[in-house]
XYZ file of C-alpha atoms in Angstrom:
405
model
C 11.233 -15.599 27.668
C 8.325 -16.461 25.391
C 6.053 -13.730 24.050
C 2.650 -13.482 25.706
C -0.137 -11.385 24.234
C -1.833 -9.027 26.674
C -5.364 -9.371 27.956
C -6.341 -6.335 25.884
C -4.963 -7.924 22.695
C -6.782 -11.178 23.415
C -10.020 -9.239 23.875
C -9.524 -7.569 20.479
C -8.786 -10.929 18.845
C -12.002 -12.386 20.253
C -13.939 -9.388 18.996
C -12.446 -9.659 15.500
C -13.084 -13.411 15.264
C -16.755 -13.091 16.232
C -19.028 -14.002 13.323
C -16.225 -15.458 11.199
C -16.611 -19.243 11.593
C -14.174 -20.147 8.807
C -11.492 -17.636 9.804
C -7.780 -18.231 10.071
C -6.016 -15.301 11.753
C -2.221 -15.256 11.948
C -0.213 -12.876 14.124
C 3.548 -12.395 14.252
C 5.235 -10.364 16.983
C 8.784 -9.118 17.539
C 9.518 -7.922 21.069
C 12.855 -7.527 22.868
C 14.538 -9.321 19.975
C 12.317 -12.389 20.338
C 9.776 -13.589 17.771
C 6.405 -15.186 18.430
C 3.791 -16.534 16.018
C 0.129 -17.170 16.813
C -2.783 -18.525 14.780
C -6.461 -18.349 15.748
C -9.593 -19.984 14.383
C -13.061 -18.515 13.968
C -13.851 -19.092 17.634
C -10.894 -16.999 18.685
C -9.100 -20.113 19.921
C -5.333 -20.336 19.578
C -4.224 -23.204 17.330
C -0.813 -24.589 16.368
C -1.308 -24.922 12.607
C 0.553 -21.813 11.476
C 3.777 -23.581 10.409
C 5.909 -21.076 12.345
C 4.199 -18.109 10.767
C 4.535 -19.286 7.174
C 0.894 -19.580 6.134
C 0.417 -17.394 3.038
C -2.081 -14.554 2.714
C -2.654 -11.813 0.172
C -1.298 -8.591 1.705
C -2.979 -6.072 -0.605
C -1.604 -2.551 -0.264
C 1.315 -3.593 1.931
C 2.663 -4.326 -1.576
C 3.125 -0.565 -1.981
C 5.988 -0.598 0.528
C 7.855 -3.159 -1.577
C 7.259 -1.151 -4.755
C 8.649 1.969 -3.073
C 11.710 0.011 -1.927
C 12.215 -1.193 -5.497
C 12.278 2.444 -6.623
C 14.736 3.433 -3.913
C 17.050 0.490 -4.601
C 17.075 1.297 -8.321
C 17.915 4.938 -7.538
C 20.782 3.936 -5.244
C 22.006 1.518 -7.918
C 22.104 4.373 -10.438
C 19.350 2.996 -12.676
C 17.015 5.974 -12.309
C 16.356 9.085 -10.213
C 13.615 10.051 -7.764
C 12.999 13.174 -9.866
C 12.700 11.251 -13.150
C 9.471 11.774 -15.098
C 7.376 8.796 -16.155
C 6.757 10.425 -19.552
C 9.521 8.637 -21.518
C 8.240 5.244 -20.341
C 4.589 5.528 -21.351
C 4.959 6.255 -25.053
C 4.657 10.050 -24.777
C 6.159 11.808 -27.798
C 5.545 15.362 -26.583
C 8.642 16.057 -24.524
C 7.149 19.287 -23.176
C 4.117 17.644 -21.582
C 4.400 17.242 -17.832
C 4.015 13.860 -16.137
C 4.511 12.964 -12.454
C 7.951 12.113 -11.157
C 8.678 8.738 -9.620
C 9.036 10.440 -6.244
C 5.593 12.047 -6.425
C 4.080 8.674 -7.237
C 5.885 7.125 -4.257
C 4.577 9.647 -1.693
C 1.016 10.091 -3.034
C 1.450 13.656 -4.348
C 1.253 12.908 -8.084
C -2.240 14.293 -8.693
C -3.484 10.983 -10.069
C -6.818 9.811 -8.708
C -7.330 6.935 -6.289
C -7.973 4.299 -8.959
C -7.429 4.028 -12.738
C -10.976 3.130 -13.743
C -14.232 5.047 -13.354
C -16.229 4.370 -10.210
C -19.084 2.355 -11.681
C -16.759 0.127 -13.694
C -14.862 -0.801 -10.509
C -18.127 -1.541 -8.719
C -19.271 -3.748 -11.577
C -15.969 -5.631 -11.651
C -15.978 -6.204 -7.891
C -19.493 -7.585 -7.645
C -20.585 -8.736 -11.084
C -17.362 -9.521 -12.896
C -15.275 -12.667 -12.993
C -16.376 -13.936 -9.582
C -17.570 -11.690 -6.792
C -14.766 -9.863 -4.980
C -12.325 -10.910 -7.701
C -9.361 -8.764 -8.782
C -10.854 -5.463 -9.921
C -7.635 -4.616 -11.795
C -7.298 -7.887 -13.693
C -6.706 -7.293 -17.385
C -5.641 -3.676 -16.922
C -2.471 -4.148 -18.957
C 0.461 -1.945 -19.896
C -1.122 -0.664 -23.085
C -4.207 0.445 -21.152
C -2.092 1.989 -18.401
C -0.029 4.027 -20.850
C -3.120 5.245 -22.682
C -4.807 6.313 -19.430
C -1.718 8.174 -18.271
C -1.270 9.965 -21.601
C -4.887 11.123 -21.417
C -4.265 12.720 -17.998
C -3.428 16.425 -17.819
C -1.396 17.619 -14.837
C 0.908 20.541 -14.025
C 4.385 20.379 -12.420
C 3.564 20.753 -8.740
C 3.198 18.724 -5.571
C -0.530 18.031 -5.515
C -2.499 17.688 -2.290
C -1.741 14.301 -0.800
C -4.220 11.652 -1.899
C -3.754 7.967 -1.181
C -3.674 6.370 -4.622
C -3.687 2.822 -5.935
C -3.411 4.208 -9.453
C -0.147 5.990 -8.649
C 1.486 2.863 -7.256
C 0.254 0.750 -10.146
C 1.858 3.276 -12.483
C 5.033 3.348 -10.378
C 5.443 -0.430 -10.471
C 4.729 -0.544 -14.188
C 7.292 2.162 -15.018
C 9.942 0.619 -12.743
C 9.467 -2.656 -14.605
C 10.124 -0.862 -17.882
C 13.207 0.909 -16.525
C 14.530 -2.409 -15.198
C 13.854 -4.025 -18.562
C 12.402 -7.261 -17.163
C 8.990 -6.079 -16.040
C 7.674 -5.477 -12.531
C 7.243 -9.145 -11.598
C 10.877 -10.051 -12.254
C 12.211 -6.819 -10.747
C 10.254 -7.009 -7.482
C 10.936 -10.750 -7.112
C 14.662 -10.041 -7.467
C 14.392 -7.389 -4.739
C 12.456 -9.736 -2.440
C 14.799 -12.717 -2.833
C 18.229 -11.120 -3.235
C 18.034 -7.819 -1.348
C 15.383 -8.367 1.311
C 16.206 -12.093 1.633
C 12.566 -13.100 2.048
C 11.752 -16.643 0.964
C 7.978 -16.731 1.488
C 6.802 -13.573 -0.283
C 5.504 -13.874 -3.832
C 4.057 -12.078 -6.831
C 0.497 -13.387 -6.615
C -0.499 -16.541 -4.775
C 1.635 -19.575 -5.725
C -0.329 -22.432 -7.262
C -1.643 -24.803 -4.615
C -0.543 -22.629 -1.679
C -4.003 -21.317 -0.801
C -7.488 -21.815 -2.234
C -8.788 -18.411 -1.132
C -10.557 -16.857 1.811
C -14.069 -15.857 2.842
C -16.496 -13.036 2.266
C -18.269 -11.213 5.087
C -21.167 -13.618 4.439
C -18.861 -16.656 4.901
C -18.797 -17.462 1.174
C -15.657 -19.107 -0.140
C -13.849 -16.597 -2.394
C -10.837 -17.450 -4.606
C -7.547 -15.589 -4.456
C -6.968 -12.618 -6.717
C -5.348 -13.670 -9.979
C -2.330 -11.700 -11.208
C -0.095 -12.147 -14.216
C 3.053 -10.340 -15.283
C 1.096 -8.202 -17.774
C -1.186 -6.669 -15.124
C -0.104 -3.034 -14.901
C -1.647 -2.424 -11.464
C 0.436 -5.147 -9.797
C 2.691 -2.635 -8.019
C -0.244 -1.566 -5.881
C -1.681 -4.816 -4.492
C -0.238 -8.040 -5.947
C 1.992 -9.600 -3.274
C 1.356 -12.505 -0.943
C 3.348 -13.100 2.219
C 3.225 -14.498 5.756
C 3.721 -13.223 9.272
C 7.224 -14.718 9.452
C 8.474 -12.843 6.380
C 6.849 -9.588 7.454
C 8.591 -9.762 10.832
C 11.937 -10.316 9.052
C 11.024 -7.374 6.809
C 10.458 -5.208 9.883
C 13.776 -6.293 11.406
C 15.605 -5.233 8.256
C 13.784 -1.892 8.260
C 14.764 -1.235 11.875
C 18.375 -2.319 11.391
C 19.318 0.888 9.565
C 21.793 -1.083 7.449
C 20.542 0.001 4.032
C 20.368 3.634 2.925
C 17.845 2.740 0.230
C 15.538 1.314 2.919
C 16.135 4.136 5.398
C 15.112 6.888 2.978
C 11.725 5.233 2.466
C 11.010 5.528 6.200
C 11.553 9.295 6.274
C 8.626 11.683 5.984
C 8.196 12.930 2.400
C 4.642 14.277 2.416
C 2.188 15.253 5.123
C -1.075 13.341 5.092
C -2.929 14.649 8.147
C -2.374 15.632 11.767
C -1.558 12.030 12.662
C 0.446 10.497 9.833
C 2.906 11.364 7.082
C 3.844 9.376 4.005
C 7.361 8.109 3.474
C 8.032 6.377 0.191
C 5.342 3.692 0.293
C 5.255 3.474 4.083
C 2.978 5.422 6.440
C 4.897 7.138 9.242
C 3.138 8.300 12.415
C 4.183 11.903 13.022
C 3.902 11.723 16.820
C 6.106 8.717 17.551
C 7.752 7.508 14.323
C 5.684 4.309 14.111
C 5.988 2.810 10.615
C 2.990 0.923 9.280
C 0.706 -0.013 6.421
C -2.472 -1.991 6.046
C -3.914 -3.859 3.086
C -6.879 -5.821 1.833
C -8.042 -7.646 -1.262
C -11.340 -9.405 -1.942
C -11.080 -11.867 0.927
C -7.888 -11.024 2.814
C -6.877 -8.288 5.261
C -3.426 -7.327 6.512
C -1.677 -5.016 8.962
C 2.081 -4.560 9.273
C 3.945 -2.151 11.531
C 7.069 -1.534 13.577
C 8.301 0.998 16.104
C 12.004 1.856 15.601
C 12.108 3.384 19.093
C 11.090 0.222 20.956
C 12.139 -2.440 18.453
C 8.635 -3.893 18.552
C 6.988 -5.142 15.334
C 3.757 -6.878 14.350
C 2.091 -8.549 11.377
C -1.609 -9.471 11.468
C -3.051 -11.433 8.527
C -6.632 -12.609 7.992
C -8.408 -14.623 5.302
C -11.702 -12.715 5.647
C -13.069 -9.834 3.621
C -12.575 -6.448 5.258
C -15.735 -4.334 5.415
C -15.168 -0.607 5.684
C -16.173 0.728 9.075
C -16.190 -2.648 10.808
C -13.713 -3.859 13.416
C -10.445 -4.586 11.605
C -7.082 -6.283 11.988
C -5.579 -2.778 12.253
C -6.854 -2.405 15.814
C -5.162 -5.633 16.861
C -1.931 -4.564 15.169
C -1.855 -1.091 16.689
C -2.515 -2.457 20.169
C 0.387 -4.909 19.870
C 2.954 -2.498 18.436
C 1.948 0.457 20.654
C 0.285 -1.071 23.734
C -2.223 0.952 25.684
C -0.752 1.757 29.127
C -2.583 0.108 32.016
C -5.668 2.099 33.112
C -5.365 4.413 30.107
C -7.557 4.570 27.016
C -6.209 5.344 23.572
C -7.454 8.348 21.691
C -9.507 7.506 18.618
C -6.799 9.024 16.400
C -4.216 6.570 17.746
C -5.927 3.763 15.857
C -6.932 5.736 12.781
C -7.386 3.434 9.818
C -6.827 3.897 6.111
C -9.199 1.709 4.128
C -7.027 0.776 1.189
C -9.405 -1.456 -0.754
C -12.602 0.172 -2.011
C -15.281 -1.787 -0.208
C -19.064 -1.634 -0.374
C -21.743 -2.869 1.953
C -23.042 -5.784 -0.097
C -26.576 -5.303 1.156
C -26.836 -1.606 0.369
C -24.442 -0.806 -2.445
C -26.218 2.319 -3.678
C -25.861 4.123 -0.361
C -22.189 3.202 -0.079
C -20.938 4.125 -3.522
C -19.285 7.317 -2.276
C -17.254 5.263 0.209
C -16.276 2.783 -2.470
C -14.319 5.229 -4.563
C -12.627 8.469 -3.591
C -12.727 9.979 -7.071
C -10.937 9.520 -10.371
C -10.715 13.146 -11.520
C -7.299 14.497 -10.448
C -6.911 17.808 -8.690
C -5.996 20.460 -11.262
C -4.979 23.941 -10.116
C -7.131 26.629 -11.703
C -5.825 28.691 -14.578
C -4.850 31.671 -12.426
C -2.904 29.425 -10.041
C -1.092 27.714 -12.908
C -0.231 31.050 -14.569
C 1.051 32.478 -11.280
C 3.277 29.451 -10.803
C 4.596 29.766 -14.362
C 5.312 33.479 -13.805
C 7.301 32.681 -10.653
C 9.287 30.039 -12.500
C 10.024 32.455 -15.371
C 11.261 35.088 -12.887
C 13.527 32.546 -11.219
C 14.852 31.477 -14.620
C 15.658 35.099 -15.553
C 17.301 35.689 -12.175
C 19.464 32.589 -12.587
C 20.412 33.678 -16.093
C 21.456 37.162 -14.855
C 23.529 35.610 -12.083
C 25.215 33.313 -14.584
C 25.976 36.253 -16.894
C 27.580 38.170 -14.010
C 29.994 35.276 -13.378
C 31.205 35.164 -16.970
């Protein structure tokens, strides 16, 4: 039985393709153990040029799921620990100063802000830097990362959950140092030898793709990454619908403990979703998903362990915050709306992972572009109360230990 997309899905595809004359939209579906791959042009017409789902796209923040898996695999291999501090790996000499643990970075509770650079600098890079919509993190190297992290003051607590690119950039950078080969070599090893994916890469391979398109149909080059870019662990990977479907199959197989633990809930985000390590997990039905976008690419990836259904939707057009996105197509495929029933708005809630701006009215949209760099810091009274509790626990443990001797 071949996979057929529903009338509702086809309506959503048509809606997404409208106004994108240069678009290539690729969709991969896993249903009842069968795979299907579909590619559409800017008119919403199905074509047969997808090479069995192997056309490459930048996948943006879907990269975070791979970075989290790298952490988990290294923990299960005995190379590090979820509770390990990043302090020893960023040149910090003060052993008493607190830095986030690897686990807190992986589930967005580290206290680091959304991005590593101040708001206006990111805006300038995105629209006036090396090519419009180019890599806003390009050139943010390890030395800069370490300096920024050392300048940050945090306390040892689980901070309120805040989706953070900065945290995953830091996580990838530190994992590369623990591995000893750098993030690029470490994550490529994971992708090829553990996940067995042959069409997923660090950055876009030379000659594989010449870019995508802006919302104004301008040709935009791919984001450039090199092995010295410290934010790579957040957004650097390229992949295809075929590989992402194989990725979903491995995640649903339950074969690997280091994969399984990433799919468990580790922090609560809102009434709809929790965060695993890297992955977003829907609290109501266990749906696992993530979206992503870069300057001129958009991605959605998800799977439902209960039904065995999975989807990957990849586009070579800029995602504009608030506009109709690939997420809606992906959600409808992986969790179809029952006939004669409408989904609640929360069922298709989106997380804009790339800080976008309305090109025509940047000043009014600056608040949407950046969620804030200043980390949450508990006030002095809160910090002192926490310290007092910890001191009491320490004394209690000491008394108990003395009684045993």
